[in-house]
mmCIF file of C-alpha atoms in Angstrom:
data_model
loop_
_atom_site.group_PDB
_atom_site.id
_atom_site.type_symbol
_atom_site.label_atom_id
_atom_site.label_comp_id
_atom_site.label_asym_id
_atom_site.label_seq_id
_atom_site.Cartn_x
_atom_site.Cartn_y
_atom_site.Cartn_z
ATOM 1 C CA MET A 18 52.938 4.999 33.680
ATOM 2 C CA ASN A 19 55.218 3.853 30.956
ATOM 3 C CA ASN A 20 58.376 4.574 29.098
ATOM 4 C CA ASP A 21 57.773 4.076 25.408
ATOM 5 C CA GLY A 22 61.358 2.959 24.745
ATOM 6 C CA ASN A 23 62.042 5.552 22.047
ATOM 7 C CA GLN A 24 64.417 7.484 24.272
ATOM 8 C CA LYS A 25 67.746 8.400 22.738
ATOM 9 C CA SER A 26 70.918 7.049 24.312
ATOM 10 C CA ASP A 27 72.421 10.508 24.996
ATOM 11 C CA GLU A 28 73.344 11.099 28.636
ATOM 12 C CA ILE A 29 70.463 12.769 30.428
ATOM 13 C CA ASN A 30 70.978 14.794 33.589
ATOM 14 C CA ILE A 31 68.051 15.756 35.795
ATOM 15 C CA PHE A 32 68.547 18.185 38.664
ATOM 16 C CA SER A 33 67.063 21.101 40.566
ATOM 17 C CA LEU A 34 67.048 24.495 38.845
ATOM 18 C CA HIS A 35 68.605 26.199 41.874
ATOM 19 C CA ALA A 36 71.756 24.113 41.277
ATOM 20 C CA LEU A 37 72.482 26.087 38.095
ATOM 21 C CA VAL A 38 75.381 28.509 38.067
ATOM 22 C CA SER A 39 74.055 30.633 35.216
ATOM 23 C CA HIS A 40 70.365 30.322 34.428
ATOM 24 C CA ASP A 41 70.395 32.585 31.347
ATOM 25 C CA GLU A 42 73.178 30.651 29.619
ATOM 26 C CA ILE A 43 71.470 27.297 30.222
ATOM 27 C CA VAL A 44 67.864 28.178 29.374
ATOM 28 C CA GLY A 45 68.624 30.056 26.180
ATOM 29 C CA PRO A 46 66.013 29.762 23.439
ATOM 30 C CA PHE A 47 63.677 27.184 25.017
ATOM 31 C CA GLU A 48 60.732 26.428 22.719
ATOM 32 C CA CYS A 49 58.162 23.759 23.574
ATOM 33 C CA GLY A 50 55.271 25.028 21.442
ATOM 34 C CA ILE A 51 53.351 26.670 24.318
ATOM 35 C CA GLU A 52 54.423 30.267 24.978
ATOM 36 C CA LEU A 53 53.192 30.212 28.597
ATOM 37 C CA LEU A 54 55.651 27.369 29.353
ATOM 38 C CA ASN A 55 58.493 28.963 27.355
ATOM 39 C CA GLU A 56 58.104 32.289 29.156
ATOM 40 C CA PHE A 57 57.933 30.681 32.601
ATOM 41 C CA ILE A 58 61.309 28.904 32.323
ATOM 42 C CA ARG A 59 62.937 31.975 30.758
ATOM 43 C CA ALA A 60 61.639 34.637 33.151
ATOM 44 C CA GLU A 61 59.864 33.306 36.242
ATOM 45 C CA ALA A 62 61.214 29.912 37.309
ATOM 46 C CA VAL A 63 64.341 31.115 39.146
ATOM 47 C CA LYS A 64 62.472 33.932 40.899
ATOM 48 C CA GLN A 65 59.609 31.695 42.065
ATOM 49 C CA ASP A 66 62.046 28.991 43.163
ATOM 50 C CA SER A 67 64.063 31.497 45.236
ATOM 51 C CA GLU A 68 60.855 32.847 46.803
ATOM 52 C CA MET A 69 59.946 29.244 47.756
ATOM 53 C CA LEU A 70 56.673 29.393 45.808
ATOM 54 C CA ASN A 71 57.494 26.216 43.897
ATOM 55 C CA ALA A 72 60.417 24.051 42.801
ATOM 56 C CA THR A 73 61.623 23.550 39.248
ATOM 57 C CA THR A 74 63.598 20.535 38.088
ATOM 58 C CA ILE A 75 65.332 20.565 34.714
ATOM 59 C CA MET A 76 66.431 17.859 32.273
ATOM 60 C CA MET A 77 69.536 18.421 30.182
ATOM 61 C CA ILE A 78 71.556 16.642 27.539
ATOM 62 C CA GLY A 79 75.045 18.047 27.687
ATOM 63 C CA ASP A 80 74.660 21.829 27.928
ATOM 64 C CA GLU A 81 71.173 21.893 26.387
ATOM 65 C CA LEU A 82 67.990 22.279 28.420
ATOM 66 C CA ILE A 83 65.500 19.851 26.892
ATOM 67 C CA GLY A 84 62.722 19.840 29.485
ATOM 68 C CA TYR A 85 61.541 20.860 32.908
ATOM 69 C CA PHE A 86 58.777 20.519 35.461
ATOM 70 C CA THR A 87 57.663 22.722 38.324
ATOM 71 C CA ILE A 88 55.747 21.489 41.365
ATOM 72 C CA CYS A 89 54.196 23.127 44.410
ATOM 73 C CA ALA A 90 52.064 22.130 47.361
ATOM 74 C CA GLY A 91 48.352 22.817 47.284
ATOM 75 C CA GLU A 92 44.976 21.219 47.659
ATOM 76 C CA VAL A 93 42.378 19.874 45.298
ATOM 77 C CA ASN A 94 38.642 19.359 45.420
ATOM 78 C CA LEU A 95 38.286 15.809 44.085
ATOM 79 C CA ALA A 96 35.280 15.020 41.942
ATOM 80 C CA LYS A 97 33.204 12.013 43.026
ATOM 81 C CA LYS A 98 33.875 10.312 39.692
ATOM 82 C CA PHE A 99 37.645 10.505 40.266
ATOM 83 C CA LYS A 100 37.331 9.133 43.800
ATOM 84 C CA ARG A 101 35.054 6.297 42.616
ATOM 85 C CA SER A 102 37.506 5.277 39.921
ATOM 86 C CA ASN A 103 40.303 5.289 42.523
ATOM 87 C CA THR A 104 38.438 3.780 45.498
ATOM 88 C CA LYS A 105 41.469 1.710 46.434
ATOM 89 C CA TYR A 106 43.247 4.972 47.306
ATOM 90 C CA PHE A 107 40.415 7.251 48.470
ATOM 91 C CA THR A 108 38.251 5.531 51.085
ATOM 92 C CA ASN A 109 37.131 8.457 53.249
ATOM 93 C CA GLN A 110 34.430 11.047 52.642
ATOM 94 C CA LYS A 111 36.708 14.107 52.397
ATOM 95 C CA ARG A 112 36.190 16.332 49.413
ATOM 96 C CA VAL A 113 39.292 18.525 49.633
ATOM 97 C CA TYR A 114 42.678 16.792 49.734
ATOM 98 C CA PRO A 115 46.276 17.961 50.067
ATOM 99 C CA ALA A 116 47.954 17.693 46.678
ATOM 100 C CA PHE A 117 51.166 18.297 44.875
ATOM 101 C CA LYS A 118 50.512 20.230 41.715
ATOM 102 C CA ILE A 119 52.564 20.107 38.564
ATOM 103 C CA THR A 120 52.318 23.760 37.574
ATOM 104 C CA HIS A 121 54.547 23.464 34.495
ATOM 105 C CA PHE A 122 55.752 20.493 32.455
ATOM 106 C CA ALA A 123 57.502 20.979 29.112
ATOM 107 C CA ILE A 124 59.794 19.232 26.653
ATOM 108 C CA LYS A 125 61.624 21.217 23.978
ATOM 109 C CA GLU A 126 59.867 20.787 20.613
ATOM 110 C CA LYS A 127 62.693 19.003 18.810
ATOM 111 C CA TYR A 128 62.769 16.353 21.589
ATOM 112 C CA GLN A 129 59.021 15.741 21.798
ATOM 113 C CA GLY A 130 57.686 12.293 20.887
ATOM 114 C CA GLN A 131 61.004 10.561 21.644
ATOM 115 C CA GLY A 132 60.397 9.322 25.198
ATOM 116 C CA TYR A 133 61.935 12.272 27.026
ATOM 117 C CA GLY A 134 58.571 13.309 28.482
ATOM 118 C CA SER A 135 58.142 9.842 30.015
ATOM 119 C CA THR A 136 61.680 9.973 31.381
ATOM 120 C CA LEU A 137 61.045 13.362 32.976
ATOM 121 C CA MET A 138 57.652 12.320 34.388
ATOM 122 C CA ASN A 139 59.166 9.153 35.863
ATOM 123 C CA ALA A 140 61.837 11.329 37.520
ATOM 124 C CA LEU A 141 59.041 13.491 38.950
ATOM 125 C CA PHE A 142 57.257 10.369 40.229
ATOM 126 C CA LYS A 143 60.460 9.188 41.927
ATOM 127 C CA ILE A 144 61.072 12.579 43.541
ATOM 128 C CA CYS A 145 57.510 12.644 44.881
ATOM 129 C CA SER A 146 57.590 9.008 46.051
ATOM 130 C CA VAL A 147 61.080 8.769 47.495
ATOM 131 C CA ASN A 148 62.093 12.310 48.487
ATOM 132 C CA ILE A 149 58.853 14.089 49.405
ATOM 133 C CA SER A 150 56.138 11.597 50.349
ATOM 134 C CA PRO A 151 57.920 10.121 53.398
ATOM 135 C CA TYR A 152 57.962 13.607 54.974
ATOM 136 C CA VAL A 153 54.961 15.427 53.490
ATOM 137 C CA LYS A 154 51.775 13.439 52.977
ATOM 138 C CA PHE A 155 49.665 14.202 49.916
ATOM 139 C CA PRO A 156 47.325 11.629 48.403
ATOM 140 C CA VAL A 157 47.158 13.030 44.893
ATOM 141 C CA LEU A 158 49.404 14.575 42.226
ATOM 142 C CA VAL A 159 47.529 16.923 39.888
ATOM 143 C CA VAL A 160 48.169 18.797 36.653
ATOM 144 C CA ASP A 161 46.185 21.133 34.397
ATOM 145 C CA SER A 162 46.381 19.741 30.883
ATOM 146 C CA LEU A 163 46.657 22.568 28.351
ATOM 147 C CA ASN A 164 45.768 20.753 25.139
ATOM 148 C CA GLU A 165 44.738 17.440 23.594
ATOM 149 C CA GLU A 166 48.324 16.307 23.059
ATOM 150 C CA SER A 167 49.302 16.851 26.695
ATOM 151 C CA THR A 168 46.089 15.142 27.842
ATOM 152 C CA LYS A 169 47.053 12.027 25.855
ATOM 153 C CA PHE A 170 50.533 12.129 27.380
ATOM 154 C CA TYR A 171 49.258 12.463 30.960
ATOM 155 C CA LYS A 172 46.784 9.622 30.412
ATOM 156 C CA SER A 173 49.624 7.425 29.129
ATOM 157 C CA MET A 174 51.419 8.138 32.419
ATOM 158 C CA GLY A 175 48.409 7.034 34.509
ATOM 159 C CA PHE A 176 46.623 10.357 35.121
ATOM 160 C CA THR A 177 42.829 10.480 34.854
ATOM 161 C CA ASP A 178 40.364 13.346 34.559
ATOM 162 C CA ILE A 179 39.284 15.105 37.736
ATOM 163 C CA VAL A 180 37.446 18.089 36.276
ATOM 164 C CA LYS A 181 37.092 19.194 32.676
ATOM 165 C CA TYR A 182 36.990 22.957 32.219
ATOM 166 C CA SER A 183 34.798 24.657 29.684
ATOM 167 C CA GLY A 184 37.769 26.671 28.420
ATOM 168 C CA VAL A 185 40.211 25.910 25.659
ATOM 169 C CA GLY A 186 40.369 22.183 26.370
ATOM 170 C CA GLU A 187 42.138 22.748 29.692
ATOM 171 C CA HIS A 188 41.244 20.334 32.413
ATOM 172 C CA LEU A 189 42.483 19.084 35.763
ATOM 173 C CA MET A 190 43.945 15.588 35.844
ATOM 174 C CA GLY A 191 45.289 13.562 38.743
ATOM 175 C CA ILE A 192 46.964 10.371 39.851
ATOM 176 C CA ALA A 193 46.871 8.827 43.325
ATOM 177 C CA THR A 194 50.219 9.108 45.095
ATOM 178 C CA LYS A 195 49.960 5.518 46.319
ATOM 179 C CA GLN A 196 49.508 4.349 42.719
ATOM 180 C CA VAL A 197 52.715 6.152 41.775
ATOM 181 C CA GLN A 198 54.549 4.713 44.799
ATOM 182 C CA GLU A 199 53.423 1.164 44.064
ATOM 183 C CA THR A 200 54.781 1.437 40.529
ATOM 184 C CA ILE A 201 58.070 3.067 41.578
ATOM 185 C CA PHE A 202 58.723 0.545 44.347
ATOM 186 C CA ARG A 203 57.869 -2.366 42.011
ATOM 187 C CA GLU A 204 60.367 -1.000 39.472
ATOM 188 C CA MET A 205 63.012 -0.638 42.200
ATOM 189 C CA GLU A 206 62.443 -4.234 43.331
ATOM 190 C CA ASP A 207 62.722 -5.450 39.722
ATOM 191 C CA MET A 208 66.026 -3.581 39.327
ATOM 192 C CA LEU A 209 67.397 -5.148 42.514
ATOM 193 C CA GLN A 210 66.464 -8.634 41.311
ATOM 194 C CA ASP A 211 68.241 -8.180 37.957
#
């Protein structure tokens, strides 16, 4: 997990999608380079959030939506290789684990490569560690990477491969919740000491 330091100094606001007064005015022409992710935030996010299928969090600068993520509860069948590489966090013999799944993660194209993705992922890590994990236990956070670029990004944030698919480069990646918590709590301690 890192923040590459290239983030612009504009004021960033991160909040739940259901807090929006007018979804259509805010979302507008969102383009991240992957039509599946563009279409979800434009047409499905509010509906799925209201039906309690998942929760979407958005990142804005002023009145412009620059990124979002959607998470839901689920389970994952962890590959032995993933468990071996994370033995500190997975010591039992279970194969299927409760998981939080990042179903969508996108940054608007003109803001990509500037540190906003790291900022949004760190916000997701904090939400999972501070707001959710004390009440709902899940040992792993997973995401399906859609392309090589997103795979590199997720790896830079600490995710590792769980299962590679034979499809169009898509594959399941994960990070141990305790690993995320350790990092978040260390950062919080550092902030308190400053």
